[in-house]
Coordinates of C-alpha atoms in Angstrom, one line a residue:
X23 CA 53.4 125.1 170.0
X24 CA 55.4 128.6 171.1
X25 CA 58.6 126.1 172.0
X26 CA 58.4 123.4 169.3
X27 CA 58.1 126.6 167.0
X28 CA 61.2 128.0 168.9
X29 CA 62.7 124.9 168.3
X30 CA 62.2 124.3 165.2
X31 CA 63.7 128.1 164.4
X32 CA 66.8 127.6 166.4
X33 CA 67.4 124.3 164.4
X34 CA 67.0 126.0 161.4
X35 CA 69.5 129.2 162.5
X36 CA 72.4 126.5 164.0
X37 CA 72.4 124.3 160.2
X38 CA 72.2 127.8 158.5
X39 CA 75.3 129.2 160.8
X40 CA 77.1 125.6 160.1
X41 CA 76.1 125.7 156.5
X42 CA 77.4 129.7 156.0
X43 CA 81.1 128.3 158.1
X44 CA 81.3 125.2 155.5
X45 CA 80.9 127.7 153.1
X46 CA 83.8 129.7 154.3
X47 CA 86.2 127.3 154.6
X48 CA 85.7 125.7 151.0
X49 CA 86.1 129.3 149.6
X50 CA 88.8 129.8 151.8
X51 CA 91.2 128.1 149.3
X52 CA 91.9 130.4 146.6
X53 CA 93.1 128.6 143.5
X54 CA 96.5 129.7 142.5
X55 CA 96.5 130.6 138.9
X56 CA 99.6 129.9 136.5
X57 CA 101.7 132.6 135.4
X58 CA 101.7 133.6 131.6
X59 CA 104.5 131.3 129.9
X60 CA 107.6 133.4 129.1
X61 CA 110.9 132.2 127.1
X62 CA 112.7 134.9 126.3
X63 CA 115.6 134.5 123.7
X64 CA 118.9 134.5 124.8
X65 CA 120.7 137.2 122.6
X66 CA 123.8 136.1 120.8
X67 CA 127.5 136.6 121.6
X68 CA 128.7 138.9 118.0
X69 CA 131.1 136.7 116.4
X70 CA 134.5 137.6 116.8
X71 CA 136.3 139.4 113.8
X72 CA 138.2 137.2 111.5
X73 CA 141.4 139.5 111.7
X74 CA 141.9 138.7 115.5
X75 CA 144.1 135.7 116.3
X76 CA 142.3 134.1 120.1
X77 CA 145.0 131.6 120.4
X78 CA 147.8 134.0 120.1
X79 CA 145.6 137.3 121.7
X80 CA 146.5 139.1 118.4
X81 CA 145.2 140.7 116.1
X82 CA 146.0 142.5 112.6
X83 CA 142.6 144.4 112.5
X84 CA 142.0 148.2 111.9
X85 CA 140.8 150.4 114.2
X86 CA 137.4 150.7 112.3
X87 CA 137.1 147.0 112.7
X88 CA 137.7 147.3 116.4
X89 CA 135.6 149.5 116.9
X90 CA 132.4 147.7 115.4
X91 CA 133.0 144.8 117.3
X92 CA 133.0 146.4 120.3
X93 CA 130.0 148.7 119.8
X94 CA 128.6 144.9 118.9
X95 CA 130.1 143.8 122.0
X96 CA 128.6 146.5 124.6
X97 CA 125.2 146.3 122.5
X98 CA 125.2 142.4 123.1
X99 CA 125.9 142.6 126.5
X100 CA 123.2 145.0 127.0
X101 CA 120.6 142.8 125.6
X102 CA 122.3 139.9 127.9
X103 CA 121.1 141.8 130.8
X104 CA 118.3 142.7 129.9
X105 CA 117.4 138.7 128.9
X106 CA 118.8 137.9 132.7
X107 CA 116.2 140.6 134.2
X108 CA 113.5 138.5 132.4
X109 CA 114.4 135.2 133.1
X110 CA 115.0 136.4 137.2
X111 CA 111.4 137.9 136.5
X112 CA 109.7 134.6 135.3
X113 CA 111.4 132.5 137.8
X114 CA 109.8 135.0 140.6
X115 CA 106.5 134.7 139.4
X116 CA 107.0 130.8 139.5
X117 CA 108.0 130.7 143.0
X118 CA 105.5 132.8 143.8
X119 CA 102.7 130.0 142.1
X120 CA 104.3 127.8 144.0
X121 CA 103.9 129.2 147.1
X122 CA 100.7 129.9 146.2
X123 CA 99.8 126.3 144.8
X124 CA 101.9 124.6 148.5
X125 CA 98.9 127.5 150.6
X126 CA 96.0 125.8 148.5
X127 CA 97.3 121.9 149.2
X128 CA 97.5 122.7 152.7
X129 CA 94.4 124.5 152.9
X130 CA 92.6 121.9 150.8
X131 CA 93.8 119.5 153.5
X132 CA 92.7 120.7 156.3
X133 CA 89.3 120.9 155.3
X134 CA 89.1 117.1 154.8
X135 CA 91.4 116.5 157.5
X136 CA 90.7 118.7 160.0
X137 CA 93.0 118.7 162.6
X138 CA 91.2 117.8 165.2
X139 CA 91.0 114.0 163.3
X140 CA 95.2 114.2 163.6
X141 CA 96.5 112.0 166.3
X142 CA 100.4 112.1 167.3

């Protein structure tokens, strides 16, 4: 009775030790999760001043005029970096989901494929 109890208990601790390592491995694969959609808005260019002649590279503008556009100009070009920061930023956390999304496929597969299955 002692052994077939014995038995019975080691039976019982080897299917609970497998059951606890299948365990494991399925939650071994954490799910990537998607990153928040962004779409920033590309800033516009400020139109150029009617008084300037691009064909020639004149211009018959006053210094007042001048100087608007290019407060315009460095204000635009500010916002255009700050739109390229955002854009690099998105397309970073995208990699990084994908990197994360290739570690779950792989991971996914070798718990129905285990390796050991793999011949050649």
């Amino acid at each position: 009775m002692k052994v077939v109890l014995a038995l019975a208990t080691g039976v019982l601790l080897a299917g609970s030790a497998m059951a606890q390592d299948v365990a494991s491995v399925v939650t071994a694969c954490p799910v990537p999760e998607l990153p928040t959609v962004e779409r920033p808005t590309k800033p516009e260019r400020p139109a150029l001043p009617s008084c300037v002649n691009e064909a020639r590279g004149t211009h018959n503008c006053n210094n007042r005029v001048l100087n608007a556009y290019e407060t315009a100009n460095r204000e635009y070009q500010a916002s255009f970096t700050a739109y390229v920061a955002q854009v690099n930023s998105y397309i970073q956390k995208l990699q990084a989901y994908t990197r994360e999304a290739v570690a779950y496929a792989e991971c996914e597969r070798d718990i129905v494929l285990p390796s050991t299955l793999i011949n050649g």
